[in-house]
Amino acid sequence: MHQQEADNKAVILVSGGMDSAVTIALAREQGYRVFALSVAYGQRHSSELEASARVARELGAEVHKTVHVDLRSIGGSALTDDINVPEQADSGIPVTYVPARNTIMLSIALGWAEVLGAREIWCGVNAVDYSGYPDCRPAFIDSFQQLANVATKAGVEGQGLSVKAPLMAMSKADIAREGLRLGVDFSTTVSCYQADAEGRACGRCDACRLRAQGFHDAGLPDPTRYR
């Protein structure tokens, strides 16, 4: 594989929400060939996976792959177990945190990147307007990049692998404005933890509240489809 081809490839984690949509759009703007990866981990609904396929297609991903991992078998989260999704803000790490989810997703992305010869993995994690998840912080991304470079043949023998989180320091309002600049159609995305079969949002969960506040703070109309 030519080095230029490897430099031009990026594996991007796509959840179907607004953050990963903007992440794809940013990568495309910078000239990357996007290989989009979604993970069906046993989440509460399939609407976000359907949105992932839509987003990847509409934003120009070269390939979109969905890998299945059964995190419901270990549970421990309102998204993978019989635990109610909270509809009121609370302190601490919420029950919607899925144990090790981002570690698992990035590990799958790392494996695919190595197979593709891609040197970059992109994800839409954010440490400003987020739910307090420990795997959405700069320390986690930095640590995973170090792991990637000691755990893989590509890291040890190649040019190294990098993990990019371009939205890390952006607020939801910043992300909404950036999406507008990039031409992202947020109405096709799904962020709600308990969206219905048609992808319509509840308007009450933490993800819905953060998303709505972001559009409000950005002074933009909220394109979310609510049920």
PDB file of C-alpha atoms in Angstrom:
ATOM      1  CA  MET A   1       0.000   0.000   0.000  1.00  0.00           C
ATOM      2  CA  HIS A   2       1.294   3.451  -0.886  1.00  0.00           C
ATOM      3  CA  GLN A   3       1.947   5.697   2.118  1.00  0.00           C
ATOM      4  CA  GLN A   4      -0.263   8.421   0.650  1.00  0.00           C
ATOM      5  CA  GLU A   5      -3.207   6.000   0.558  1.00  0.00           C
ATOM      6  CA  ALA A   6      -2.703   5.094   4.247  1.00  0.00           C
ATOM      7  CA  ASP A   7      -2.405   8.748   5.236  1.00  0.00           C
ATOM      8  CA  ASN A   8      -5.677   9.488   3.464  1.00  0.00           C
ATOM      9  CA  LYS A   9      -7.749   6.860   5.292  1.00  0.00           C
ATOM     10  CA  ALA A  10      -9.585   7.385   8.563  1.00  0.00           C
ATOM     11  CA  VAL A  11     -11.756   4.961  10.510  1.00  0.00           C
ATOM     12  CA  ILE A  12     -14.534   6.997  12.136  1.00  0.00           C
ATOM     13  CA  LEU A  13     -16.857   5.763  14.863  1.00  0.00           C
ATOM     14  CA  VAL A  14     -20.441   6.641  13.970  1.00  0.00           C
ATOM     15  CA  SER A  15     -23.279   6.452  16.486  1.00  0.00           C
ATOM     16  CA  GLY A  16     -26.002   8.156  14.465  1.00  0.00           C
ATOM     17  CA  GLY A  17     -25.953  11.243  16.683  1.00  0.00           C
ATOM     18  CA  MET A  18     -24.985  14.834  15.924  1.00  0.00           C
ATOM     19  CA  ASP A  19     -21.417  14.580  17.260  1.00  0.00           C
ATOM     20  CA  SER A  20     -20.324  11.710  15.039  1.00  0.00           C
ATOM     21  CA  ALA A  21     -22.053  13.313  12.033  1.00  0.00           C
ATOM     22  CA  VAL A  22     -19.991  16.480  12.487  1.00  0.00           C
ATOM     23  CA  THR A  23     -16.874  14.343  12.965  1.00  0.00           C
ATOM     24  CA  ILE A  24     -17.416  12.658   9.580  1.00  0.00           C
ATOM     25  CA  ALA A  25     -18.053  16.036   7.931  1.00  0.00           C
ATOM     26  CA  LEU A  26     -14.836  17.450   9.394  1.00  0.00           C
ATOM     27  CA  ALA A  27     -12.819  14.468   8.156  1.00  0.00           C
ATOM     28  CA  ARG A  28     -14.321  14.775   4.685  1.00  0.00           C
ATOM     29  CA  GLU A  29     -13.569  18.514   4.636  1.00  0.00           C
ATOM     30  CA  GLN A  30      -9.930  17.701   5.399  1.00  0.00           C
ATOM     31  CA  GLY A  31      -9.764  15.287   2.479  1.00  0.00           C
ATOM     32  CA  TYR A  32      -9.935  11.940   4.278  1.00  0.00           C
ATOM     33  CA  ARG A  33     -11.404   8.788   2.838  1.00  0.00           C
ATOM     34  CA  VAL A  34     -13.924   7.861   5.509  1.00  0.00           C
ATOM     35  CA  PHE A  35     -14.418   4.276   6.663  1.00  0.00           C
ATOM     36  CA  ALA A  36     -17.367   4.532   9.033  1.00  0.00           C
ATOM     37  CA  LEU A  37     -17.797   2.044  11.866  1.00  0.00           C
ATOM     38  CA  SER A  38     -20.875   1.523  14.022  1.00  0.00           C
ATOM     39  CA  VAL A  39     -21.251  -0.952  16.852  1.00  0.00           C
ATOM     40  CA  ALA A  40     -24.501  -2.767  17.599  1.00  0.00           C
ATOM     41  CA  TYR A  41     -23.822  -3.452  21.265  1.00  0.00           C
ATOM     42  CA  GLY A  42     -27.330  -4.318  22.453  1.00  0.00           C
ATOM     43  CA  GLN A  43     -28.506  -0.733  22.900  1.00  0.00           C
ATOM     44  CA  ARG A  44     -32.166  -0.068  23.680  1.00  0.00           C
ATOM     45  CA  HIS A  45     -33.259   0.655  20.111  1.00  0.00           C
ATOM     46  CA  SER A  46     -32.102   0.207  16.512  1.00  0.00           C
ATOM     47  CA  SER A  47     -33.010   3.753  15.451  1.00  0.00           C
ATOM     48  CA  GLU A  48     -29.520   5.067  16.111  1.00  0.00           C
ATOM     49  CA  LEU A  49     -27.996   2.297  13.983  1.00  0.00           C
ATOM     50  CA  GLU A  50     -30.372   3.162  11.149  1.00  0.00           C
ATOM     51  CA  ALA A  51     -29.357   6.805  11.590  1.00  0.00           C
ATOM     52  CA  SER A  52     -25.684   5.766  11.479  1.00  0.00           C
ATOM     53  CA  ALA A  53     -26.156   4.201   8.053  1.00  0.00           C
ATOM     54  CA  ARG A  54     -27.996   7.317   6.848  1.00  0.00           C
ATOM     55  CA  VAL A  55     -25.375   9.694   8.178  1.00  0.00           C
ATOM     56  CA  ALA A  56     -22.476   7.684   6.750  1.00  0.00           C
ATOM     57  CA  ARG A  57     -24.112   7.530   3.329  1.00  0.00           C
ATOM     58  CA  GLU A  58     -25.188  11.162   3.183  1.00  0.00           C
ATOM     59  CA  LEU A  59     -21.840  12.533   4.375  1.00  0.00           C
ATOM     60  CA  GLY A  60     -19.788  10.557   1.874  1.00  0.00           C
ATOM     61  CA  ALA A  61     -18.292   7.625   3.761  1.00  0.00           C
ATOM     62  CA  GLU A  62     -16.580   5.228   1.402  1.00  0.00           C
ATOM     63  CA  VAL A  63     -17.643   2.229   3.484  1.00  0.00           C
ATOM     64  CA  HIS A  64     -19.959   1.787   6.466  1.00  0.00           C
ATOM     65  CA  LYS A  65     -19.533  -1.305   8.619  1.00  0.00           C
ATOM     66  CA  THR A  66     -21.604  -2.410  11.619  1.00  0.00           C
ATOM     67  CA  VAL A  67     -20.009  -4.831  14.083  1.00  0.00           C
ATOM     68  CA  HIS A  68     -22.117  -6.708  16.642  1.00  0.00           C
ATOM     69  CA  VAL A  69     -20.998  -7.019  20.265  1.00  0.00           C
ATOM     70  CA  ASP A  70     -23.418  -8.239  22.943  1.00  0.00           C
ATOM     71  CA  LEU A  71     -22.922  -5.867  25.863  1.00  0.00           C
ATOM     72  CA  ARG A  72     -26.495  -6.593  26.941  1.00  0.00           C
ATOM     73  CA  SER A  73     -25.202  -9.944  28.168  1.00  0.00           C
ATOM     74  CA  ILE A  74     -23.267  -8.162  30.927  1.00  0.00           C
ATOM     75  CA  GLY A  75     -25.738  -5.285  31.413  1.00  0.00           C
ATOM     76  CA  GLY A  76     -24.929  -2.649  34.013  1.00  0.00           C
ATOM     77  CA  SER A  77     -26.394   0.307  32.128  1.00  0.00           C
ATOM     78  CA  ALA A  78     -29.814   1.786  31.433  1.00  0.00           C
ATOM     79  CA  LEU A  79     -28.932   1.377  27.752  1.00  0.00           C
ATOM     80  CA  THR A  80     -28.171  -2.353  27.984  1.00  0.00           C
ATOM     81  CA  ASP A  81     -30.194  -3.578  30.965  1.00  0.00           C
ATOM     82  CA  ASP A  82     -33.665  -3.395  32.500  1.00  0.00           C
ATOM     83  CA  ILE A  83     -32.947  -0.058  34.167  1.00  0.00           C
ATOM     84  CA  ASN A  84     -35.079   3.003  33.520  1.00  0.00           C
ATOM     85  CA  VAL A  85     -33.496   5.852  31.577  1.00  0.00           C
ATOM     86  CA  PRO A  86     -33.467   8.861  33.932  1.00  0.00           C
ATOM     87  CA  GLU A  87     -35.419  11.903  32.796  1.00  0.00           C
ATOM     88  CA  GLN A  88     -34.036  14.293  35.417  1.00  0.00           C
ATOM     89  CA  ALA A  89     -30.500  15.646  35.697  1.00  0.00           C
ATOM     90  CA  ASP A  90     -28.440  14.072  38.487  1.00  0.00           C
ATOM     91  CA  SER A  91     -24.928  14.341  39.868  1.00  0.00           C
ATOM     92  CA  GLY A  92     -22.193  11.790  39.319  1.00  0.00           C
ATOM     93  CA  ILE A  93     -21.816   9.288  36.502  1.00  0.00           C
ATOM     94  CA  PRO A  94     -25.351   8.442  35.319  1.00  0.00           C
ATOM     95  CA  VAL A  95     -26.829   4.980  34.824  1.00  0.00           C
ATOM     96  CA  THR A  96     -26.739   5.569  31.049  1.00  0.00           C
ATOM     97  CA  TYR A  97     -22.965   5.059  31.200  1.00  0.00           C
ATOM     98  CA  VAL A  98     -22.217   1.756  29.432  1.00  0.00           C
ATOM     99  CA  PRO A  99     -19.251  -0.018  31.088  1.00  0.00           C
ATOM    100  CA  ALA A 100     -16.177   0.047  28.820  1.00  0.00           C
ATOM    101  CA  ARG A 101     -18.247   0.957  25.733  1.00  0.00           C
ATOM    102  CA  ASN A 102     -15.830   3.465  24.191  1.00  0.00           C
ATOM    103  CA  THR A 103     -12.855   1.234  24.990  1.00  0.00           C
ATOM    104  CA  ILE A 104     -14.534  -1.644  23.163  1.00  0.00           C
ATOM    105  CA  MET A 105     -15.606   0.502  20.211  1.00  0.00           C
ATOM    106  CA  LEU A 106     -12.171   2.048  19.796  1.00  0.00           C
ATOM    107  CA  SER A 107     -10.579  -1.401  20.037  1.00  0.00           C
ATOM    108  CA  ILE A 108     -12.731  -2.626  17.148  1.00  0.00           C
ATOM    109  CA  ALA A 109     -11.908   0.536  15.203  1.00  0.00           C
ATOM    110  CA  LEU A 110      -8.221  -0.065  15.934  1.00  0.00           C
ATOM    111  CA  GLY A 111      -8.398  -3.575  14.515  1.00  0.00           C
ATOM    112  CA  TRP A 112     -10.145  -2.398  11.357  1.00  0.00           C
ATOM    113  CA  ALA A 113      -7.721   0.499  10.938  1.00  0.00           C
ATOM    114  CA  GLU A 114      -4.819  -1.933  11.069  1.00  0.00           C
ATOM    115  CA  VAL A 115      -6.437  -4.161   8.438  1.00  0.00           C
ATOM    116  CA  LEU A 116      -7.142  -1.159   6.192  1.00  0.00           C
ATOM    117  CA  GLY A 117      -3.723   0.344   6.690  1.00  0.00           C
ATOM    118  CA  ALA A 118      -5.336   3.499   8.089  1.00  0.00           C
ATOM    119  CA  ARG A 119      -3.242   5.510  10.513  1.00  0.00           C
ATOM    120  CA  GLU A 120      -6.041   7.523  12.101  1.00  0.00           C
ATOM    121  CA  ILE A 121      -9.153   6.743  14.136  1.00  0.00           C
ATOM    122  CA  TRP A 122     -11.649   9.550  14.700  1.00  0.00           C
ATOM    123  CA  CYS A 123     -14.437   9.706  17.267  1.00  0.00           C
ATOM    124  CA  GLY A 124     -16.925  12.327  18.384  1.00  0.00           C
ATOM    125  CA  VAL A 125     -16.355  12.206  22.151  1.00  0.00           C
ATOM    126  CA  ASN A 126     -16.774  15.496  23.957  1.00  0.00           C
ATOM    127  CA  ALA A 127     -15.685  16.637  27.433  1.00  0.00           C
ATOM    128  CA  VAL A 128     -17.663  19.896  27.681  1.00  0.00           C
ATOM    129  CA  ASP A 129     -21.405  19.262  27.282  1.00  0.00           C
ATOM    130  CA  TYR A 130     -21.518  15.558  28.115  1.00  0.00           C
ATOM    131  CA  SER A 131     -23.017  13.294  30.766  1.00  0.00           C
ATOM    132  CA  GLY A 132     -19.938  12.822  32.933  1.00  0.00           C
ATOM    133  CA  TYR A 133     -18.799   9.607  31.250  1.00  0.00           C
ATOM    134  CA  PRO A 134     -15.155   8.780  32.142  1.00  0.00           C
ATOM    135  CA  ASP A 135     -14.437   7.507  28.607  1.00  0.00           C
ATOM    136  CA  CYS A 136     -15.208  10.899  27.025  1.00  0.00           C
ATOM    137  CA  ARG A 137     -12.215  12.724  28.516  1.00  0.00           C
ATOM    138  CA  PRO A 138      -8.853  13.733  26.977  1.00  0.00           C
ATOM    139  CA  ALA A 139      -7.020  11.447  29.432  1.00  0.00           C
ATOM    140  CA  PHE A 140      -8.886   8.441  28.050  1.00  0.00           C
ATOM    141  CA  ILE A 141      -8.202   9.307  24.398  1.00  0.00           C
ATOM    142  CA  ASP A 142      -4.510   9.958  25.123  1.00  0.00           C
ATOM    143  CA  SER A 143      -4.193   6.678  27.011  1.00  0.00           C
ATOM    144  CA  PHE A 144      -5.922   4.691  24.280  1.00  0.00           C
ATOM    145  CA  GLN A 145      -3.582   6.158  21.650  1.00  0.00           C
ATOM    146  CA  GLN A 146      -0.604   5.035  23.731  1.00  0.00           C
ATOM    147  CA  LEU A 147      -2.144   1.571  23.980  1.00  0.00           C
ATOM    148  CA  ALA A 148      -2.767   1.473  20.217  1.00  0.00           C
ATOM    149  CA  ASN A 149       0.889   2.087  19.537  1.00  0.00           C
ATOM    150  CA  VAL A 150       2.187  -0.691  21.782  1.00  0.00           C
ATOM    151  CA  ALA A 151      -0.565  -3.253  21.093  1.00  0.00           C
ATOM    152  CA  THR A 152      -0.502  -3.461  17.292  1.00  0.00           C
ATOM    153  CA  LYS A 153       1.870  -4.437  14.541  1.00  0.00           C
ATOM    154  CA  ALA A 154       1.041  -1.155  12.815  1.00  0.00           C
ATOM    155  CA  GLY A 155       2.022   0.764  15.941  1.00  0.00           C
ATOM    156  CA  VAL A 156       5.241  -1.138  16.598  1.00  0.00           C
ATOM    157  CA  GLU A 157       6.509  -1.640  13.041  1.00  0.00           C
ATOM    158  CA  GLY A 158       4.694   1.090  11.118  1.00  0.00           C
ATOM    159  CA  GLN A 159       4.370   4.846  11.254  1.00  0.00           C
ATOM    160  CA  GLY A 160       2.169   4.809  14.351  1.00  0.00           C
ATOM    161  CA  LEU A 161      -1.551   5.276  14.928  1.00  0.00           C
ATOM    162  CA  SER A 162      -3.344   8.346  16.190  1.00  0.00           C
ATOM    163  CA  VAL A 163      -6.776   8.790  17.767  1.00  0.00           C
ATOM    164  CA  LYS A 164      -8.453  12.095  16.979  1.00  0.00           C
ATOM    165  CA  ALA A 165     -11.347  13.610  18.907  1.00  0.00           C
ATOM    166  CA  PRO A 166     -11.889  16.942  17.117  1.00  0.00           C
ATOM    167  CA  LEU A 167     -14.970  17.879  19.177  1.00  0.00           C
ATOM    168  CA  MET A 168     -13.361  17.267  22.575  1.00  0.00           C
ATOM    169  CA  ALA A 169     -13.267  20.910  23.677  1.00  0.00           C
ATOM    170  CA  MET A 170     -16.431  22.069  21.896  1.00  0.00           C
ATOM    171  CA  SER A 171     -19.787  22.781  23.528  1.00  0.00           C
ATOM    172  CA  LYS A 172     -22.980  21.359  22.020  1.00  0.00           C
ATOM    173  CA  ALA A 173     -23.704  24.866  20.706  1.00  0.00           C
ATOM    174  CA  ASP A 174     -20.272  24.938  19.027  1.00  0.00           C
ATOM    175  CA  ILE A 175     -20.978  21.532  17.492  1.00  0.00           C
ATOM    176  CA  ALA A 176     -24.373  22.674  16.211  1.00  0.00           C
ATOM    177  CA  ARG A 177     -22.813  25.756  14.599  1.00  0.00           C
ATOM    178  CA  GLU A 178     -19.988  23.687  13.086  1.00  0.00           C
ATOM    179  CA  GLY A 179     -22.520  21.254  11.654  1.00  0.00           C
ATOM    180  CA  LEU A 180     -24.406  24.156  10.081  1.00  0.00           C
ATOM    181  CA  ARG A 181     -21.162  25.401   8.504  1.00  0.00           C
ATOM    182  CA  LEU A 182     -20.399  21.937   7.144  1.00  0.00           C
ATOM    183  CA  GLY A 183     -23.901  21.375   5.786  1.00  0.00           C
ATOM    184  CA  VAL A 184     -24.839  18.544   8.160  1.00  0.00           C
ATOM    185  CA  ASP A 185     -28.549  17.720   8.150  1.00  0.00           C
ATOM    186  CA  PHE A 186     -29.146  17.162  11.854  1.00  0.00           C
ATOM    187  CA  SER A 187     -32.736  16.084  11.242  1.00  0.00           C
ATOM    188  CA  THR A 188     -31.389  12.725  10.020  1.00  0.00           C
ATOM    189  CA  THR A 189     -29.461  12.100  13.249  1.00  0.00           C
ATOM    190  CA  VAL A 190     -30.743  10.370  16.402  1.00  0.00           C
ATOM    191  CA  SER A 191     -29.374  11.183  19.862  1.00  0.00           C
ATOM    192  CA  CYS A 192     -32.222  10.108  22.148  1.00  0.00           C
ATOM    193  CA  TYR A 193     -31.555   7.223  24.553  1.00  0.00           C
ATOM    194  CA  GLN A 194     -35.137   5.987  24.126  1.00  0.00           C
ATOM    195  CA  ALA A 195     -36.095   6.957  20.586  1.00  0.00           C
ATOM    196  CA  ASP A 196     -39.048   5.133  19.079  1.00  0.00           C
ATOM    197  CA  ALA A 197     -38.946   2.834  16.052  1.00  0.00           C
ATOM    198  CA  GLU A 198     -39.151   5.835  13.731  1.00  0.00           C
ATOM    199  CA  GLY A 199     -36.236   7.584  15.422  1.00  0.00           C
ATOM    200  CA  ARG A 200     -38.379  10.197  17.145  1.00  0.00           C
ATOM    201  CA  ALA A 201     -36.952  11.584  20.379  1.00  0.00           C
ATOM    202  CA  CYS A 202     -38.511  11.578  23.848  1.00  0.00           C
ATOM    203  CA  GLY A 203     -37.340  15.115  24.618  1.00  0.00           C
ATOM    204  CA  ARG A 204     -36.725  14.247  28.280  1.00  0.00           C
ATOM    205  CA  CYS A 205     -33.595  12.109  28.630  1.00  0.00           C
ATOM    206  CA  ASP A 206     -30.129  13.505  29.236  1.00  0.00           C
ATOM    207  CA  ALA A 207     -29.129  13.174  25.582  1.00  0.00           C
ATOM    208  CA  CYS A 208     -32.254  15.034  24.444  1.00  0.00           C
ATOM    209  CA  ARG A 209     -31.757  17.830  26.980  1.00  0.00           C
ATOM    210  CA  LEU A 210     -28.110  18.371  26.008  1.00  0.00           C
ATOM    211  CA  ARG A 211     -28.966  18.368  22.308  1.00  0.00           C
ATOM    212  CA  ALA A 212     -31.893  20.790  22.652  1.00  0.00           C
ATOM    213  CA  GLN A 213     -29.843  23.126  24.842  1.00  0.00           C
ATOM    214  CA  GLY A 214     -27.078  23.099  22.236  1.00  0.00           C
ATOM    215  CA  PHE A 215     -29.357  24.277  19.443  1.00  0.00           C
ATOM    216  CA  HIS A 216     -30.914  26.869  21.772  1.00  0.00           C
ATOM    217  CA  ASP A 217     -27.522  28.249  22.849  1.00  0.00           C
ATOM    218  CA  ALA A 218     -26.376  28.364  19.217  1.00  0.00           C
ATOM    219  CA  GLY A 219     -29.484  30.340  18.270  1.00  0.00           C
ATOM    220  CA  LEU A 220     -30.490  27.670  15.778  1.00  0.00           C
ATOM    221  CA  PRO A 221     -33.846  25.975  15.264  1.00  0.00           C
ATOM    222  CA  ASP A 222     -33.998  22.471  16.699  1.00  0.00           C
ATOM    223  CA  PRO A 223     -34.475  20.041  13.777  1.00  0.00           C
ATOM    224  CA  THR A 224     -35.007  17.052  16.077  1.00  0.00           C
ATOM    225  CA  ARG A 225     -38.103  14.972  15.399  1.00  0.00           C
ATOM    226  CA  TYR A 226     -39.959  14.522  18.673  1.00  0.00           C
ATOM    227  CA  ARG A 227     -42.709  12.027  19.298  1.00  0.00           C
TER     228      ARG A 227
END
